[in-house]
Amino acid sequence: MKDFAKQLRFNIFFGLMLGIYASCYHHDPVDTSSIEEKITFLIDDMTLEEKIGQLVQYSGYEQLTGPGQKDSFTQIKHNRLKKGLVGSMLNVVSVEDTREAQTLVVENSRLGIPLLFGYDVIHGYKTMFPVPLAETASWDLEAVEASSRISAIESAAAGLHWTFAPMVDISRDARWGRIMEGCGEDTYLCSVISQARVNGFQGKDLSANNTIAACAKHFAAYGFAEAGRDYNSADISYHTLQNVVLPPFKACVDAGVATVMNSFNEIGGVPATADKHLQKEILKEDWGFEGFVISDWGSIAELINHGVAENKYQASLLAFSAGSDMDMEGYCYENSLDSLLSNNLIKLEQIDESVRRILRVKYALGIMDDPYKYCNEDREKLLTLSNENLGVARDVARKSIVLLKNEKKLLPLATDIRSIALIGPFAKDKDVPLGNWRAQAIANSAVSLYEGIENQISANTKLSYAKGTDHSIGQRAFHAEMTINKTSVDDIDNAVRVAKNSDVVILTLGEDCYQTGEGRSQTELTLSQAQLQLFDAVKKVNDNVIVVLMNGRPLVLTEFENNASTILETWHLGSESGNAIADIIFGKYNPSGKLPVCFPQNEGQLPLYYSQKPTGRGGAKPEVFWSHYTDISNKPLFPFGYGLSYSEFEYSEISLSNPTMNEGESIIAKITVKNTSDIPGDEVIQLYIHDVVGSISRPLKELKSFKKVFFKPQESKDIEFEITEEMLSFYTINNKWETESGNFELFIGTNSEDCKKIEFQFKN
Ligand code: NOJ
């Protein structure tokens, strides 16, 4: 596209004028009935070629987010754009570039139907927020919504209309590199967090010039890739699909998500992209989803690789008949749908229906009336990377940090502590905290931990630094095999020297941000040997070691955890990483994060999750005949929902308003929680339920609600949860959502393992 830029300069002035106008224009909420009429008129006016064109999405020149040539912006794409035979583009960003592409279409094509610009704004556009898994650890719906809101404001100001987020794939296997992009292992937590993200991106009015369309992905079961290997098959039961995988998508549809992306994987032999039951029957018919389904990058063409289609013609037939409306970089629909139609294999009404779904989103965004409404350089400058945005990023980041251990109560540190040794490969790193899927983040722009600490310590505090070991992993961004540095300990003597001479050591350990994300699955989740060596060496000379972990997935910490009194999980926290971590270290903010996923003892336990089903042979027995491993326990190292605070909380027993709940009624569960410390703090109070006997076996515990509550020193509060029928329902043996009579166990606690328990009955 850049190659064609010059010839379009004449359009820029025109576009700029329109863009400024758009930013001042007041948008009333859209009247949907008149939109449907307008779409009908427009469709009547479109040629078949133009209709099929709306179902095509091309990648621009900005960056590749899938396999292809870097210079894949060809003359063919250019010509099709000019003729109005492309509905959408991804990877075209900035006011300047989106305007160029939009002008090409709007000014040259017969009907001038504007392009929809999509981009992977996963955890920020330029202002980076914590990677989604980390942000989920905040269990803070307002914070999550705020970060998506700002991501939308910055993206919309850069000419974008649409983000391919949230990723709502449940993932229980930390080997899968994309676990960093989602909400972790739990269906309920993922549902509410994803809704908050959709609300943040889309706001109340999609036609406003600071909101963008969201996309729930990947439909479905992508996170169940066998053995955690990306793109692998997901062989899961239909009940797991219904009870575990689909609810977060349904939650997004209920929140009004504008689009859904299907997925690369197959389930039981049917690739999701060609799955009619999923896309047509469940999503569109049962759930009443009115937006459109986009394929994943090339996933329609990949039906050939899956071995269910011989060629692109057959692949198009399968995907289109299954309900995939738009073809992302697959080059299938544009060459096949017309002949499929003339061969009577698909109907014109089906094409019209897909076009309608896509136009509906374009109308809702307001670009049909004003294609350049998101194009305004002034807004782009003003709204991107602003101090306000960075302030929110810092707040969300500190809320995402999880305190795993504080045995010696080393934390928080006094800001006038005499001396600190800051050691480790990530201590001065300004890039890794930005995380993978970093959109337009400026390389090396994060606040490093060193800077964050420097910003807060007193003038009298001596801060020494040693890298200890390198963490570089060769070609980071798109290289298939990464050479992870596991051995080099060049700087270890220096690390030991500074550790010896300081009151406390802050030791940063973890993984590079490009060790997680798409195509970055790993079989080993331990720290590198070099990092473990560094820990041992430093620990030998100074007992006051605070380990600060930076990583995008649960790691195996077993090798050193026992020997570490203090561990802070800080993930990849985004632009304000160093400031946010320093806020926790010096007690400016009391940690409140809780793990959204179990940390395993070793990789052999994977997949691992708290909501295990009972087996015929559960519970520890003296002989071997029960479901266990002979080398380690079944338990994770750190369970789901776990996270400490500088405060301490005490939970009373639970009481119920009624031990029996009848159909159509609800009951109240009450617990008293007390902050027994003199430090104010937040606690995430978690409620789990177990349906003791079901028509299909039910998980031993399932999160059904939580409350994040602030406590003053020594304050005690009565916390009430309403238990509704919906919380007890599941996809039963009758293949529908039902609530079955019987006994239930109810747990309330501080994490999935440490809970109080009570029983009740449900009768219908
Ligand atoms: C492939 C990824 O699976 C998907 O999540 C992403 O949105 C697209 N590429 C576009 O970059």
Short mmCIF file of N, CA, C and O in Angstrom, two decimals, residues 437-550:
data_model
loop_
_atom_site.label_atom_id
_atom_site.label_comp_id
_atom_site.label_asym_id
_atom_site.label_seq_id
_atom_site.Cartn_x
_atom_site.Cartn_y
_atom_site.Cartn_z
N TRP A 437 1.71 -9.18 21.30
CA TRP A 437 0.48 -8.54 20.79
C TRP A 437 0.43 -7.10 21.28
O TRP A 437 -0.52 -6.68 21.92
N ARG A 438 1.47 -6.35 20.92
CA ARG A 438 1.63 -5.01 21.49
C ARG A 438 1.17 -3.90 20.55
O ARG A 438 1.48 -2.72 20.78
N ALA A 439 0.45 -4.25 19.50
CA ALA A 439 -0.11 -3.27 18.57
C ALA A 439 0.93 -2.24 18.16
O ALA A 439 1.99 -2.58 17.66
N GLN A 440 0.69 -0.97 18.47
CA GLN A 440 1.61 0.09 18.03
C GLN A 440 2.48 0.62 19.17
O GLN A 440 2.94 1.77 19.13
N ALA A 441 2.68 -0.21 20.18
CA ALA A 441 3.56 0.23 21.28
C ALA A 441 4.92 0.61 20.72
O ALA A 441 5.42 -0.02 19.78
N ILE A 442 5.52 1.61 21.30
CA ILE A 442 6.86 2.02 20.86
C ILE A 442 7.86 1.11 21.56
O ILE A 442 7.82 0.96 22.79
N ALA A 443 8.74 0.49 20.76
CA ALA A 443 9.71 -0.45 21.34
C ALA A 443 10.48 0.24 22.47
O ALA A 443 10.78 1.44 22.41
N ASN A 444 10.78 -0.52 23.51
CA ASN A 444 11.56 -0.01 24.65
C ASN A 444 10.94 1.20 25.34
O ASN A 444 11.66 2.08 25.81
N SER A 445 9.63 1.26 25.36
CA SER A 445 8.99 2.44 25.94
C SER A 445 8.39 2.21 27.33
O SER A 445 7.86 3.14 27.94
N ALA A 446 8.46 0.98 27.84
CA ALA A 446 7.88 0.75 29.17
C ALA A 446 8.76 1.36 30.26
O ALA A 446 9.97 1.52 30.08
N VAL A 447 8.14 1.70 31.37
CA VAL A 447 8.93 2.12 32.53
C VAL A 447 9.57 0.86 33.10
O VAL A 447 8.88 -0.10 33.44
N SER A 448 10.89 0.84 33.15
CA SER A 448 11.56 -0.37 33.67
C SER A 448 11.40 -0.42 35.18
O SER A 448 11.09 0.61 35.82
N LEU A 449 11.66 -1.59 35.75
CA LEU A 449 11.57 -1.69 37.20
C LEU A 449 12.62 -0.78 37.84
O LEU A 449 12.36 -0.14 38.88
N TYR A 450 13.79 -0.72 37.23
CA TYR A 450 14.84 0.16 37.77
C TYR A 450 14.33 1.60 37.87
O TYR A 450 14.45 2.25 38.92
N GLU A 451 13.71 2.06 36.78
CA GLU A 451 13.20 3.44 36.78
C GLU A 451 12.08 3.61 37.82
O GLU A 451 12.02 4.61 38.53
N GLY A 452 11.22 2.60 37.88
CA GLY A 452 10.10 2.67 38.83
C GLY A 452 10.60 2.78 40.26
O GLY A 452 10.08 3.57 41.06
N ILE A 453 11.64 2.01 40.58
CA ILE A 453 12.18 2.04 41.94
C ILE A 453 12.89 3.38 42.19
O ILE A 453 12.69 4.02 43.23
N GLU A 454 13.67 3.78 41.21
CA GLU A 454 14.38 5.06 41.32
C GLU A 454 13.41 6.21 41.59
O GLU A 454 13.69 7.12 42.37
N ASN A 455 12.23 6.14 40.95
CA ASN A 455 11.22 7.19 41.13
C ASN A 455 10.69 7.28 42.56
O ASN A 455 10.12 8.28 42.95
N GLN A 456 10.83 6.19 43.32
CA GLN A 456 10.16 6.19 44.63
C GLN A 456 11.09 6.18 45.84
O GLN A 456 10.65 6.50 46.94
N ILE A 457 12.33 5.78 45.65
CA ILE A 457 13.21 5.68 46.84
C ILE A 457 13.68 7.07 47.31
O ILE A 457 13.69 8.03 46.54
N SER A 458 14.07 7.11 48.57
CA SER A 458 14.56 8.37 49.13
C SER A 458 15.94 8.70 48.58
O SER A 458 16.63 7.82 48.04
N ALA A 459 16.34 9.93 48.77
CA ALA A 459 17.65 10.38 48.27
C ALA A 459 18.78 9.60 48.95
O ALA A 459 19.87 9.45 48.41
N ASN A 460 18.50 9.08 50.15
CA ASN A 460 19.56 8.38 50.90
C ASN A 460 19.70 6.90 50.55
O ASN A 460 20.63 6.24 51.02
N THR A 461 18.75 6.39 49.78
CA THR A 461 18.80 4.95 49.47
C THR A 461 19.79 4.68 48.35
O THR A 461 19.77 5.35 47.32
N LYS A 462 20.63 3.66 48.59
CA LYS A 462 21.61 3.31 47.55
C LYS A 462 21.01 2.18 46.70
O LYS A 462 20.67 1.11 47.21
N LEU A 463 20.88 2.46 45.40
CA LEU A 463 20.32 1.45 44.47
C LEU A 463 21.44 0.93 43.58
O LEU A 463 22.01 1.69 42.79
N SER A 464 21.78 -0.36 43.73
CA SER A 464 22.83 -0.95 42.87
C SER A 464 22.17 -1.91 41.90
O SER A 464 21.12 -2.49 42.19
N TYR A 465 22.84 -2.11 40.80
CA TYR A 465 22.25 -2.95 39.76
C TYR A 465 23.26 -3.95 39.20
O TYR A 465 24.44 -3.63 39.03
N ALA A 466 22.79 -5.15 38.91
CA ALA A 466 23.59 -6.12 38.13
C ALA A 466 22.61 -6.95 37.32
O ALA A 466 21.56 -7.36 37.82
N LYS A 467 22.98 -7.20 36.09
CA LYS A 467 22.08 -7.97 35.21
C LYS A 467 22.07 -9.45 35.59
O LYS A 467 21.05 -10.13 35.50
N GLY A 468 23.22 -9.96 35.97
CA GLY A 468 23.30 -11.37 36.39
C GLY A 468 23.36 -12.33 35.23
O GLY A 468 24.30 -13.09 35.08
N THR A 469 22.35 -12.29 34.40
CA THR A 469 22.31 -13.15 33.22
C THR A 469 21.45 -12.49 32.16
O THR A 469 20.64 -11.62 32.47
N ASP A 470 21.63 -12.95 30.95
CA ASP A 470 20.88 -12.40 29.84
C ASP A 470 19.59 -13.19 29.67
O ASP A 470 19.51 -14.33 30.06
N HIS A 471 18.60 -12.59 29.04
CA HIS A 471 17.41 -13.38 28.76
C HIS A 471 17.13 -13.44 27.27
O HIS A 471 16.10 -13.94 26.85
N SER A 472 18.07 -12.93 26.45
CA SER A 472 17.74 -12.74 25.04
C SER A 472 17.41 -14.07 24.37
O SER A 472 17.95 -15.12 24.70
N ILE A 473 16.47 -14.00 23.45
CA ILE A 473 16.05 -15.24 22.80
C ILE A 473 16.22 -15.14 21.29
O ILE A 473 15.39 -15.61 20.53
N GLY A 474 17.29 -14.55 20.86
CA GLY A 474 17.55 -14.50 19.43
C GLY A 474 16.52 -13.64 18.73
O GLY A 474 16.05 -12.66 19.26
N GLN A 475 16.11 -14.05 17.53
CA GLN A 475 15.12 -13.30 16.74
C GLN A 475 13.78 -13.43 17.42
O GLN A 475 13.14 -14.47 17.34
N ARG A 476 13.32 -12.37 18.02
CA ARG A 476 12.18 -12.54 18.91
C ARG A 476 10.82 -12.60 18.24
O ARG A 476 10.01 -13.45 18.55
N ALA A 477 10.56 -11.67 17.32
CA ALA A 477 9.17 -11.47 16.95
C ALA A 477 8.53 -12.61 16.16
O ALA A 477 7.53 -13.15 16.59
N PHE A 478 9.08 -12.99 15.02
CA PHE A 478 8.35 -13.95 14.20
C PHE A 478 9.15 -15.20 13.86
O PHE A 478 8.81 -15.93 12.96
N HIS A 479 10.22 -15.42 14.57
CA HIS A 479 11.07 -16.54 14.21
C HIS A 479 10.51 -17.83 14.78
O HIS A 479 10.09 -17.87 15.93
N ALA A 480 10.53 -18.87 13.96
CA ALA A 480 9.87 -20.11 14.38
C ALA A 480 10.57 -20.77 15.57
O ALA A 480 9.94 -21.12 16.56
N GLU A 481 11.89 -20.92 15.47
CA GLU A 481 12.59 -21.56 16.59
C GLU A 481 13.40 -20.53 17.33
O GLU A 481 14.31 -19.93 16.79
N MET A 482 13.10 -20.34 18.57
CA MET A 482 13.81 -19.32 19.33
C MET A 482 14.93 -20.00 20.09
O MET A 482 14.73 -21.04 20.70
N THR A 483 16.08 -19.37 20.07
CA THR A 483 17.16 -19.91 20.88
C THR A 483 17.09 -19.20 22.23
O THR A 483 17.47 -18.05 22.35
N ILE A 484 16.56 -19.91 23.18
CA ILE A 484 16.40 -19.29 24.49
C ILE A 484 17.71 -19.45 25.25
O ILE A 484 18.23 -20.56 25.36
N ASN A 485 18.21 -18.34 25.74
CA ASN A 485 19.48 -18.38 26.43
C ASN A 485 19.30 -19.04 27.80
O ASN A 485 18.66 -18.51 28.68
N LYS A 486 19.87 -20.21 27.94
CA LYS A 486 19.65 -20.95 29.18
C LYS A 486 20.89 -21.05 30.04
O LYS A 486 20.83 -21.53 31.15
N THR A 487 22.01 -20.66 29.51
CA THR A 487 23.23 -20.97 30.24
C THR A 487 24.08 -19.77 30.65
O THR A 487 24.77 -19.83 31.66
N SER A 488 24.02 -18.71 29.85
CA SER A 488 24.99 -17.64 30.09
C SER A 488 24.79 -16.96 31.44
O SER A 488 23.72 -16.47 31.77
N VAL A 489 25.82 -16.96 32.25
CA VAL A 489 25.75 -16.32 33.56
C VAL A 489 26.92 -15.35 33.70
O VAL A 489 27.53 -15.24 34.76
N ASP A 490 27.18 -14.64 32.61
CA ASP A 490 28.34 -13.75 32.52
C ASP A 490 28.53 -12.83 33.72
O ASP A 490 29.63 -12.62 34.19
N ASP A 491 27.42 -12.30 34.18
CA ASP A 491 27.50 -11.20 35.14
C ASP A 491 27.25 -11.67 36.57
O ASP A 491 26.96 -10.88 37.45
N ILE A 492 27.38 -12.97 36.79
CA ILE A 492 26.93 -13.51 38.08
C ILE A 492 27.79 -12.99 39.24
O ILE A 492 27.28 -12.72 40.34
N ASP A 493 29.09 -12.83 39.01
CA ASP A 493 29.97 -12.36 40.10
C ASP A 493 29.57 -10.95 40.54
O ASP A 493 29.55 -10.63 41.73
N ASN A 494 29.26 -10.18 39.55
CA ASN A 494 28.82 -8.81 39.82
C ASN A 494 27.51 -8.83 40.64
O ASN A 494 27.34 -8.07 41.60
N ALA A 495 26.61 -9.73 40.25
CA ALA A 495 25.32 -9.85 40.95
C ALA A 495 25.56 -10.23 42.41
O ALA A 495 24.96 -9.66 43.33
N VAL A 496 26.46 -11.17 42.62
CA VAL A 496 26.76 -11.61 43.99
C VAL A 496 27.34 -10.45 44.80
O VAL A 496 26.98 -10.23 45.96
N ARG A 497 28.21 -9.70 44.15
CA ARG A 497 28.86 -8.58 44.86
C ARG A 497 27.81 -7.55 45.31
O ARG A 497 27.78 -7.15 46.47
N VAL A 498 26.91 -7.16 44.40
CA VAL A 498 25.94 -6.13 44.82
C VAL A 498 24.93 -6.69 45.82
O VAL A 498 24.47 -5.99 46.72
N ALA A 499 24.63 -8.00 45.68
CA ALA A 499 23.67 -8.62 46.62
C ALA A 499 24.24 -8.62 48.03
O ALA A 499 23.54 -8.34 49.01
N LYS A 500 25.54 -8.93 48.12
CA LYS A 500 26.23 -9.03 49.40
C LYS A 500 26.20 -7.70 50.15
O LYS A 500 26.07 -7.65 51.37
N ASN A 501 26.30 -6.63 49.39
CA ASN A 501 26.44 -5.31 50.02
C ASN A 501 25.13 -4.55 50.19
O ASN A 501 25.14 -3.34 50.40
N SER A 502 24.00 -5.22 50.04
CA SER A 502 22.72 -4.49 50.13
C SER A 502 21.81 -5.08 51.20
O SER A 502 21.91 -6.27 51.52
N ASP A 503 20.92 -4.25 51.70
CA ASP A 503 19.98 -4.72 52.72
C ASP A 503 19.02 -5.75 52.14
O ASP A 503 18.60 -6.68 52.80
N VAL A 504 18.62 -5.49 50.90
CA VAL A 504 17.62 -6.36 50.29
C VAL A 504 17.94 -6.52 48.80
O VAL A 504 18.53 -5.62 48.19
N VAL A 505 17.58 -7.70 48.28
CA VAL A 505 17.78 -7.94 46.84
C VAL A 505 16.41 -8.01 46.17
O VAL A 505 15.52 -8.72 46.66
N ILE A 506 16.24 -7.27 45.09
CA ILE A 506 15.05 -7.46 44.25
C ILE A 506 15.55 -8.15 43.00
O ILE A 506 16.36 -7.60 42.25
N LEU A 507 15.09 -9.38 42.79
CA LEU A 507 15.63 -10.20 41.71
C LEU A 507 14.55 -10.46 40.66
O LEU A 507 13.53 -11.10 40.95
N THR A 508 14.77 -9.95 39.45
CA THR A 508 13.76 -10.15 38.40
C THR A 508 14.08 -11.42 37.62
O THR A 508 15.18 -11.60 37.11
N LEU A 509 13.09 -12.29 37.53
CA LEU A 509 13.24 -13.55 36.79
C LEU A 509 12.00 -13.72 35.92
O LEU A 509 10.98 -13.08 36.15
N GLY A 510 12.08 -14.62 34.93
CA GLY A 510 10.87 -14.86 34.13
C GLY A 510 11.17 -15.25 32.71
O GLY A 510 12.13 -15.97 32.43
N GLU A 511 10.32 -14.75 31.80
CA GLU A 511 10.48 -15.11 30.40
C GLU A 511 10.28 -13.89 29.51
O GLU A 511 9.61 -12.93 29.89
N ASP A 512 10.85 -13.96 28.35
CA ASP A 512 10.71 -12.89 27.37
C ASP A 512 9.26 -12.84 26.91
O ASP A 512 8.55 -13.84 26.92
N CYS A 513 8.83 -11.64 26.47
CA CYS A 513 7.43 -11.54 26.05
C CYS A 513 7.13 -12.34 24.80
O CYS A 513 5.99 -12.71 24.55
N TYR A 514 8.16 -12.63 24.00
CA TYR A 514 7.90 -13.41 22.79
C TYR A 514 8.04 -14.92 23.05
O TYR A 514 8.08 -15.70 22.12
N GLN A 515 8.07 -15.29 24.30
CA GLN A 515 7.95 -16.72 24.61
C GLN A 515 6.49 -17.10 24.76
O GLN A 515 6.17 -18.28 24.91
N THR A 516 5.59 -16.11 24.78
CA THR A 516 4.16 -16.39 24.78
C THR A 516 3.52 -15.67 23.60
O THR A 516 4.12 -14.78 23.02
N GLY A 517 2.30 -16.04 23.29
CA GLY A 517 1.59 -15.45 22.16
C GLY A 517 1.40 -16.50 21.08
O GLY A 517 1.70 -17.68 21.28
N GLU A 518 0.89 -16.04 19.94
CA GLU A 518 0.56 -17.00 18.88
C GLU A 518 1.80 -17.73 18.39
O GLU A 518 2.85 -17.13 18.16
N GLY A 519 1.69 -19.04 18.23
CA GLY A 519 2.78 -19.86 17.71
C GLY A 519 3.91 -20.04 18.70
O GLY A 519 4.98 -20.52 18.33
N ARG A 520 3.72 -19.67 19.96
CA ARG A 520 4.81 -19.78 20.96
C ARG A 520 4.48 -20.78 22.05
O ARG A 520 4.51 -20.45 23.24
N SER A 521 4.15 -21.98 21.66
CA SER A 521 3.93 -23.00 22.68
C SER A 521 5.28 -23.54 23.14
O SER A 521 6.24 -23.54 22.38
N GLN A 522 5.33 -23.98 24.38
CA GLN A 522 6.58 -24.51 24.93
C GLN A 522 6.30 -25.76 25.74
O GLN A 522 5.25 -25.85 26.38
N THR A 523 7.25 -26.69 25.76
CA THR A 523 7.06 -27.88 26.59
C THR A 523 7.65 -27.70 27.98
O THR A 523 7.26 -28.37 28.92
N GLU A 524 8.62 -26.81 28.09
CA GLU A 524 9.23 -26.57 29.40
C GLU A 524 8.81 -25.20 29.91
O GLU A 524 8.93 -24.20 29.20
N LEU A 525 8.35 -25.16 31.13
CA LEU A 525 7.87 -23.90 31.69
C LEU A 525 8.70 -23.45 32.89
O LEU A 525 8.28 -22.59 33.66
N THR A 526 9.84 -24.06 33.05
CA THR A 526 10.72 -23.68 34.17
C THR A 526 11.53 -22.44 33.80
O THR A 526 11.64 -22.09 32.63
N LEU A 527 12.11 -21.83 34.78
CA LEU A 527 13.05 -20.74 34.49
C LEU A 527 14.30 -21.34 33.87
O LEU A 527 14.61 -22.51 34.10
N SER A 528 15.04 -20.53 33.11
CA SER A 528 16.26 -21.05 32.50
C SER A 528 17.26 -21.44 33.60
O SER A 528 17.22 -20.91 34.72
N GLN A 529 18.15 -22.35 33.27
CA GLN A 529 19.18 -22.78 34.22
C GLN A 529 19.99 -21.59 34.72
O GLN A 529 20.34 -21.50 35.89
N ALA A 530 20.25 -20.67 33.80
CA ALA A 530 21.04 -19.49 34.16
C ALA A 530 20.31 -18.67 35.23
O ALA A 530 20.93 -18.20 36.20
N GLN A 531 19.03 -18.53 35.08
CA GLN A 531 18.28 -17.75 36.08
C GLN A 531 18.24 -18.48 37.43
O GLN A 531 18.33 -17.85 38.48
N LEU A 532 18.10 -19.80 37.37
CA LEU A 532 18.08 -20.57 38.62
C LEU A 532 19.43 -20.47 39.33
O LEU A 532 19.49 -20.32 40.56
N GLN A 533 20.47 -20.53 38.53
CA GLN A 533 21.83 -20.40 39.09
C GLN A 533 21.98 -19.02 39.74
O GLN A 533 22.58 -18.88 40.81
N LEU A 534 21.47 -18.03 39.06
CA LEU A 534 21.55 -16.66 39.58
C LEU A 534 20.81 -16.56 40.91
O LEU A 534 21.32 -15.98 41.88
N PHE A 535 19.63 -17.16 40.97
CA PHE A 535 18.88 -17.13 42.22
C PHE A 535 19.69 -17.75 43.36
O PHE A 535 19.82 -17.18 44.44
N ASP A 536 20.23 -18.94 43.09
CA ASP A 536 20.99 -19.65 44.13
C ASP A 536 22.18 -18.82 44.61
O ASP A 536 22.43 -18.71 45.82
N ALA A 537 22.89 -18.26 43.64
CA ALA A 537 24.11 -17.52 43.99
C ALA A 537 23.77 -16.31 44.85
O ALA A 537 24.44 -16.02 45.86
N VAL A 538 22.71 -15.62 44.48
CA VAL A 538 22.33 -14.40 45.20
C VAL A 538 21.79 -14.76 46.58
O VAL A 538 22.11 -14.12 47.60
N LYS A 539 20.99 -15.82 46.63
CA LYS A 539 20.36 -16.24 47.89
C LYS A 539 21.43 -16.65 48.91
O LYS A 539 21.25 -16.45 50.12
N LYS A 540 22.51 -17.23 48.41
CA LYS A 540 23.58 -17.68 49.30
C LYS A 540 24.20 -16.52 50.08
O LYS A 540 24.60 -16.67 51.22
N VAL A 541 24.24 -15.35 49.45
CA VAL A 541 24.92 -14.23 50.12
C VAL A 541 23.96 -13.22 50.75
O VAL A 541 24.38 -12.33 51.47
N ASN A 542 22.69 -13.34 50.41
CA ASN A 542 21.71 -12.42 51.01
C ASN A 542 20.38 -13.14 51.15
O ASN A 542 19.81 -13.60 50.15
N ASP A 543 19.89 -13.24 52.37
CA ASP A 543 18.67 -14.01 52.60
C ASP A 543 17.41 -13.20 52.26
O ASP A 543 16.32 -13.75 52.11
N ASN A 544 17.58 -11.90 52.14
CA ASN A 544 16.40 -11.05 51.88
C ASN A 544 16.17 -10.84 50.38
O ASN A 544 16.39 -9.77 49.83
N VAL A 545 15.74 -11.92 49.74
CA VAL A 545 15.55 -11.83 48.28
C VAL A 545 14.06 -11.74 47.96
O VAL A 545 13.27 -12.59 48.36
N ILE A 546 13.72 -10.70 47.22
CA ILE A 546 12.34 -10.55 46.72
C ILE A 546 12.36 -10.92 45.24
O ILE A 546 13.01 -10.23 44.45
N VAL A 547 11.72 -12.02 44.89
CA VAL A 547 11.70 -12.41 43.48
C VAL A 547 10.54 -11.70 42.79
O VAL A 547 9.39 -11.78 43.24
N VAL A 548 10.85 -11.00 41.72
CA VAL A 548 9.81 -10.34 40.92
C VAL A 548 9.75 -11.07 39.59
O VAL A 548 10.69 -11.02 38.79
N LEU A 549 8.64 -11.79 39.38
CA LEU A 549 8.51 -12.56 38.15
C LEU A 549 7.89 -11.73 37.04
O LEU A 549 6.92 -11.00 37.27
N MET A 550 8.44 -11.87 35.84
CA MET A 550 7.82 -11.25 34.66
C MET A 550 7.61 -12.35 33.64
O MET A 550 8.58 -12.95 33.16
#
